[in-house]
Tab-separated table of C-alpha atoms in Angstrom:
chain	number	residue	atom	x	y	z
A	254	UNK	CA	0.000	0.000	0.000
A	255	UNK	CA	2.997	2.631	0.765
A	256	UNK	CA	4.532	1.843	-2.209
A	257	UNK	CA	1.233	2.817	-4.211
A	258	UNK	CA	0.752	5.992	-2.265
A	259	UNK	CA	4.439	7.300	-3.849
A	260	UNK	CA	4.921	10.226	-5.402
A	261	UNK	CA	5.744	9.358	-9.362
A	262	UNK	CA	5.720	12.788	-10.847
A	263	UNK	CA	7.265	15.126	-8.841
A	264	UNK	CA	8.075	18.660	-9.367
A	265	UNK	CA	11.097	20.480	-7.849
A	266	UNK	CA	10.953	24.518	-7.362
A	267	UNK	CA	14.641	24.530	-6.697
A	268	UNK	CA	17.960	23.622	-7.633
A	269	UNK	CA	19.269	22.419	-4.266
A	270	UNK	CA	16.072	19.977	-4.536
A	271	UNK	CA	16.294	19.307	-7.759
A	272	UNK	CA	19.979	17.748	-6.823
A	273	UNK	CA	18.854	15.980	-3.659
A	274	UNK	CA	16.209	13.825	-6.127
A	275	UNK	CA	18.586	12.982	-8.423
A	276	UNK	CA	20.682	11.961	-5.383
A	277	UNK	CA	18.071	9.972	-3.895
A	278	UNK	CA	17.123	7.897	-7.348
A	279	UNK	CA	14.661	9.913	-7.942
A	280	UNK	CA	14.745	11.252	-11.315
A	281	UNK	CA	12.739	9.461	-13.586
A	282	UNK	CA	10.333	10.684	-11.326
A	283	UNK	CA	10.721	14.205	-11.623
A	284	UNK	CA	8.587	15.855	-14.498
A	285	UNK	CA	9.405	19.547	-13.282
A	286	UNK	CA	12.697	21.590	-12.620
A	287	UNK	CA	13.453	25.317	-12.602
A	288	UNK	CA	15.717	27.294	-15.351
A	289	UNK	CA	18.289	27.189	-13.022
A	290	UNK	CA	18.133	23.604	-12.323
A	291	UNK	CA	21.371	22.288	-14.136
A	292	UNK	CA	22.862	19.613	-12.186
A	293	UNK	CA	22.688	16.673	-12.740
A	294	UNK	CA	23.052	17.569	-16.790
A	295	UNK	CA	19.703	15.481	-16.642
A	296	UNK	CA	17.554	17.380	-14.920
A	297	UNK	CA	18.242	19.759	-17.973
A	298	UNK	CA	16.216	17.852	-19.975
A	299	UNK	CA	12.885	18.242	-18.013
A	300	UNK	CA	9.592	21.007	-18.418
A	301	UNK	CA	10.965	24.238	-17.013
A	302	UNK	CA	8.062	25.749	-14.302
A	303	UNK	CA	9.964	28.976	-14.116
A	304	UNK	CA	11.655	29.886	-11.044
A	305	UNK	CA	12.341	29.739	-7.680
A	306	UNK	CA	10.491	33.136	-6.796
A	307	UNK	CA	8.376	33.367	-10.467
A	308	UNK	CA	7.308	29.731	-10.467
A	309	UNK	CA	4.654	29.241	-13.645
A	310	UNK	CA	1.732	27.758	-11.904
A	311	UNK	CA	-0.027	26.988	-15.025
A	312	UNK	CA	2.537	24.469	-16.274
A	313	UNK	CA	2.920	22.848	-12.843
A	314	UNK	CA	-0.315	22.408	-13.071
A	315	UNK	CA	-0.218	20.873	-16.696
A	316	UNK	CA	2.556	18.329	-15.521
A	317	UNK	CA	-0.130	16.510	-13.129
A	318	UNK	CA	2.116	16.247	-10.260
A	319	UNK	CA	1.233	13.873	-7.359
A	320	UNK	CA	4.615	15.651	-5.084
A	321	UNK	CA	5.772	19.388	-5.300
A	322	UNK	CA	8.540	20.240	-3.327
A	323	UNK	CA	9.116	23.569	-2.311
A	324	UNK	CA	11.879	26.131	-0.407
A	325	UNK	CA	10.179	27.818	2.123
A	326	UNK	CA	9.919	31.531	0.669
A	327	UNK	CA	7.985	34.978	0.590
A	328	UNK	CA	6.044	34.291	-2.876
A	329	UNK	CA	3.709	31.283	-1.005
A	330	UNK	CA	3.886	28.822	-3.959
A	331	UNK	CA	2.705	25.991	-1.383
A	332	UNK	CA	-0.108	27.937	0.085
A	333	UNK	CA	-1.231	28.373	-3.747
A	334	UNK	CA	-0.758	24.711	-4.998
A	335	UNK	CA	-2.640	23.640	-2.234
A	336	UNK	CA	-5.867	25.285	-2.862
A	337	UNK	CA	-5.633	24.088	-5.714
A	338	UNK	CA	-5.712	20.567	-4.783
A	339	UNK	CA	-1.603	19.343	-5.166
A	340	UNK	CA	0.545	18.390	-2.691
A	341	UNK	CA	3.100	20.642	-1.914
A	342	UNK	CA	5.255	20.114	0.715
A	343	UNK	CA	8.147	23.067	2.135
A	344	UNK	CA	11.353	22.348	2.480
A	345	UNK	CA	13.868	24.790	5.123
A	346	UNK	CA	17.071	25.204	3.920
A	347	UNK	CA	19.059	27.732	5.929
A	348	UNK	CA	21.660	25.945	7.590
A	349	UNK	CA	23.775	22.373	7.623
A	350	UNK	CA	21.435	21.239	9.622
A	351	UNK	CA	18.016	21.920	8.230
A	352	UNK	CA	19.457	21.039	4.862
A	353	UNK	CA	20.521	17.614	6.155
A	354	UNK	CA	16.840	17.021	7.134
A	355	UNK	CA	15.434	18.263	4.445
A	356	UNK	CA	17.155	15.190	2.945
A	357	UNK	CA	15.585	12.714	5.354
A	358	UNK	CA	12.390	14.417	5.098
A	359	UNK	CA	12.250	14.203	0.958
A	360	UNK	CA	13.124	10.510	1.506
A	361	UNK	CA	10.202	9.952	3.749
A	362	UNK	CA	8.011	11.577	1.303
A	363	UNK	CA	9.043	9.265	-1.210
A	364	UNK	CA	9.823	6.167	-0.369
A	365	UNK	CA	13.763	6.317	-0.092
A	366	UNK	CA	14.077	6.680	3.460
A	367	UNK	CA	17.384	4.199	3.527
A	368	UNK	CA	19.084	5.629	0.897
A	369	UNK	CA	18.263	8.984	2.448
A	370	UNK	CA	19.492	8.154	5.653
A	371	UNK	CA	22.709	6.806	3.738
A	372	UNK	CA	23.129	9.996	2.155
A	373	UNK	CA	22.908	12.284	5.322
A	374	UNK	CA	25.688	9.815	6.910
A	375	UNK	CA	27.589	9.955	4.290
A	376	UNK	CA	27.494	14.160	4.197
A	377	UNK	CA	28.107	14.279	7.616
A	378	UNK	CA	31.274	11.875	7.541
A	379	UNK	CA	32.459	14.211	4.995
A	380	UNK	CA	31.875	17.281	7.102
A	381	UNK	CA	33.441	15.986	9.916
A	382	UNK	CA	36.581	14.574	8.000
A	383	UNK	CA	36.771	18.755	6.917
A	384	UNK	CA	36.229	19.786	10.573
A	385	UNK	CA	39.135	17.439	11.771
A	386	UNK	CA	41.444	18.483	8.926
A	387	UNK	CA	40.543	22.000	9.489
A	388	UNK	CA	40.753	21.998	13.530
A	389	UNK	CA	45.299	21.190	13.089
A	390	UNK	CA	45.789	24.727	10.347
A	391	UNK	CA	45.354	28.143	11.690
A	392	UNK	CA	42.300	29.660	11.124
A	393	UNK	CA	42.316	32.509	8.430
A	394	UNK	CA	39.671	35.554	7.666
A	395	UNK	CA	37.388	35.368	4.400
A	396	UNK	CA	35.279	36.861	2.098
A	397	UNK	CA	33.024	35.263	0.047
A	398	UNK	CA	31.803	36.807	-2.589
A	399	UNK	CA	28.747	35.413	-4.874
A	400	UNK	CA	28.739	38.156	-6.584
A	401	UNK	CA	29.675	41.387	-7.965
A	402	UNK	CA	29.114	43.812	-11.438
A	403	UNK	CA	31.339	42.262	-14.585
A	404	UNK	CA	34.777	43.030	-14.682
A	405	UNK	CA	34.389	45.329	-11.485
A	406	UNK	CA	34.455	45.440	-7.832
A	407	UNK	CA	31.285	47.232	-8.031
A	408	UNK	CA	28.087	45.400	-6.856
A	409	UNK	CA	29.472	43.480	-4.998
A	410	UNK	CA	27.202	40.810	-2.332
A	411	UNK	CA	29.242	38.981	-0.093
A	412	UNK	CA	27.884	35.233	2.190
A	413	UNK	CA	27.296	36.502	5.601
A	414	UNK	CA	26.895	34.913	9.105
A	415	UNK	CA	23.209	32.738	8.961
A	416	UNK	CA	24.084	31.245	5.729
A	417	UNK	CA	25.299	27.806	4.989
A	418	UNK	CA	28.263	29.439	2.973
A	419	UNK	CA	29.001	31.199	6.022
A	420	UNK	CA	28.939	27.551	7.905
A	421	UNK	CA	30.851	25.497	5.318
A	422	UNK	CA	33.517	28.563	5.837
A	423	UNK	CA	33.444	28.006	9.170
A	424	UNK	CA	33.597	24.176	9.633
A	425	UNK	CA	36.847	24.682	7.313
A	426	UNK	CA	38.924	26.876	9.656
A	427	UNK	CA	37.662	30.315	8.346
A	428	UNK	CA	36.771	33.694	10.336
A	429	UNK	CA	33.888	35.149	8.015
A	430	UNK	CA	34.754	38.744	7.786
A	431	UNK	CA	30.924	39.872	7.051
A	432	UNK	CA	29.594	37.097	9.956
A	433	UNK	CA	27.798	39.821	11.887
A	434	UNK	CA	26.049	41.024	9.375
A	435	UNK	CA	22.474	41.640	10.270
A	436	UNK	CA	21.289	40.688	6.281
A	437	UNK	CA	22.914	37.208	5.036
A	438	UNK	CA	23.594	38.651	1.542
A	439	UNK	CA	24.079	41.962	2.537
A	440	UNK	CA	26.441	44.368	-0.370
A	441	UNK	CA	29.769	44.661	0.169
A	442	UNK	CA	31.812	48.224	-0.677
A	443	UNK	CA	35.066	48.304	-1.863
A	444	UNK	CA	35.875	50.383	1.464
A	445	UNK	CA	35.038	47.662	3.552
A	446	UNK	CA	36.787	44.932	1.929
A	447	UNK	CA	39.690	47.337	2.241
A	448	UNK	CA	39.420	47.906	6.169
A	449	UNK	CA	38.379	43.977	6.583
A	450	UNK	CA	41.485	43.113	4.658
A	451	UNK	CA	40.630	39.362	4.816
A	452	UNK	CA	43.387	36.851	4.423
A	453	UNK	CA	40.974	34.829	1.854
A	454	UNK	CA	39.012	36.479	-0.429
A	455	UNK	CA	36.672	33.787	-2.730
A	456	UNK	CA	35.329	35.264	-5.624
A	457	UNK	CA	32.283	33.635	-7.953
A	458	UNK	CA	32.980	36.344	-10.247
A	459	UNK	CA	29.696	38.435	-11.838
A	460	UNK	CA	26.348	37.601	-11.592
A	461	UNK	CA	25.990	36.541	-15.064
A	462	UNK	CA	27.389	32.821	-14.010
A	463	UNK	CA	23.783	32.378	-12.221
A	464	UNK	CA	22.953	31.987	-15.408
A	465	UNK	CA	25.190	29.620	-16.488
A	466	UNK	CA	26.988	31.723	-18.414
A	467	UNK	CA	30.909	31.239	-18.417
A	468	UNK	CA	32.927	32.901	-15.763
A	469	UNK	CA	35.515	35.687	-16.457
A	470	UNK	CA	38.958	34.518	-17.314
A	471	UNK	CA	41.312	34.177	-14.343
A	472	UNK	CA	43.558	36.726	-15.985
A	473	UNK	CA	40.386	38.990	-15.655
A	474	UNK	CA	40.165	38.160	-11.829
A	475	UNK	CA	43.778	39.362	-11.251
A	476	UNK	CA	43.526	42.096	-13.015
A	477	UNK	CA	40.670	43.758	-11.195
A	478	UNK	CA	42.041	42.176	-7.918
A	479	UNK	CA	45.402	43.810	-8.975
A	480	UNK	CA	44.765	46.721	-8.571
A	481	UNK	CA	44.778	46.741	-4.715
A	482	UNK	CA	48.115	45.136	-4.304
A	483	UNK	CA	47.895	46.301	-0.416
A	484	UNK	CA	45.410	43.850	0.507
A	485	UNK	CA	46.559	40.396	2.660
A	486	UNK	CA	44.799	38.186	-0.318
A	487	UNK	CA	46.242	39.803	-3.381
A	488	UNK	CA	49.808	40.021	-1.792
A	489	UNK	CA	49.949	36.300	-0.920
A	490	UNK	CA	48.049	35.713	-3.677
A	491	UNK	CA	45.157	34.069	-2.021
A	492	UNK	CA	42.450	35.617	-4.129
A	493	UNK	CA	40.049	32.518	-5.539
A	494	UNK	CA	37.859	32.046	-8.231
A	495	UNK	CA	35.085	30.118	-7.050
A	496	UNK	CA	33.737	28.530	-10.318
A	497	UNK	CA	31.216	25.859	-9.280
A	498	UNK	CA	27.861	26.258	-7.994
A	499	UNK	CA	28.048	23.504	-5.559
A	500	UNK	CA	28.975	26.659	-3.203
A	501	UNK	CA	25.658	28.229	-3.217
A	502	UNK	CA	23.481	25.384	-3.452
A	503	UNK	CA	22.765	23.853	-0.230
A	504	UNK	CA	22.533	20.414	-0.930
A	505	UNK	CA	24.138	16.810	-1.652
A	506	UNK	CA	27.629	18.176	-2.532
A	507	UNK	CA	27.941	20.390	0.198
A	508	UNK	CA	30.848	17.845	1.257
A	509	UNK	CA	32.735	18.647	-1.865
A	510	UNK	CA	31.999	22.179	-1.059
């Protein structure tokens, strides 16, 4: 009887989600991913229902799905889906934590609970093998940046404390230099990163690689970075482009992260 109550067309609002089915097994199952959704390079090949925040309710609706899964967020896609009849089910995502039950919890919803189980065990052996290896090196002061304006230090957004980038940083011996900031994506001036002076500074490079567009060369990166040879990072040369979304997508690979 369980296994005829499973979800077999399931729609994910989210590309952290979207990774965690694929993880799970799940992905002939899913029938509905977001434009962003590009990992695995299978989920690519699914309806697109939009996005996170401008989901397309009309062509969720279209896909008949028996399981959405959603991020908790200030647009109320779950509220909506459920008056109109589907099961939607939210999903928090903020921290290590609620990301590694939000992995138990999708395999409860579906049937995988051992291999979900598996998973999270597996994560968290990888955290803690990071935490260990971290705990014998000095500790050094970051920024993380997820974005900025192309081929500029303008516009920049930096990971602040209350994210899981800020965690990840953490668990791997780094001092967030933007940790007490009262917003978790707050902007970041070119002033501060000058008084901050952080030992690390981790660059994704402009915004346009949300889009999976290609990032700026590295030459590019050092050039703009250049320019303020004063800084701790850029005179020991510890300025990194951070090319892979697996750093802002709270999910499966956090590990690898």
């Amino acid at each position: 009887l369980a296994a005829a109550a499973e979800p077999r067309r399931i729609i994910s609002t989210a590309p952290s989600i979207t990774e965690a089915l694929y993880a799970l097994g799940l992905g002939d199952r899913v029938v509905g991913v977001t434009l962003y959704c590009r990992y695995p390079a299978n989920a690519q090949r699914k309806t697109r229902i939009g996005t996170f925040l401008e989901p397309n309710l009309e062509v969720m609706l279209s896909l008949k799905p028996d399981l959405v899964l959603v991020i908790k967020n200030p647009v109320q896609v779950a509220e909506k889906l459920r008056k109109l009849g589907v099961r939607a089910e939210e999903l928090n995502q903020d921290s290590i934590e609620d990301i590694l039950r939000s992995l138990d919890q999708i395999g409860r919803w579906t049937g995988t609970e051992k291999r979900a189980g598996q998973l999270v065990a597996d994560l968290r052996a990888q955290l803690d093998r990071v935490r260990a290896e971290a705990a014998k090196r000095p500790k050094k002061s970051v920024l993380f940046l997820v974005g900025r304006s192309p081929g500029t230090l303008q516009g920049m957004v930096g990971a602040a404390g209350g994210t899981f980038v800020d965690e990840l940083m953490t668990l791997a011996g780094g001092v967030n230099v933007l940790r007490d900031s009262p917003i978790q994506y707050p902007k970041v001036s070119l002033e501060q990163v000058l008084s901050t002076d952080p030992e690390v500074i981790l660059d994704m490079g402009d915004f346009a690689h949300v889009e999976g567009k290609p990032m700026e060369p590295l030459s590019k990166l050092m050039e703009i970075w250049g320019k303020y040879p004063r800084l701790r990072a850029v005179k020991s040369r510890q300025v990194r482009q951070v090319d892979s979304e697996i750093f802002i997508r709270p999910g499966p690979r956090m590990g690898q992260a």
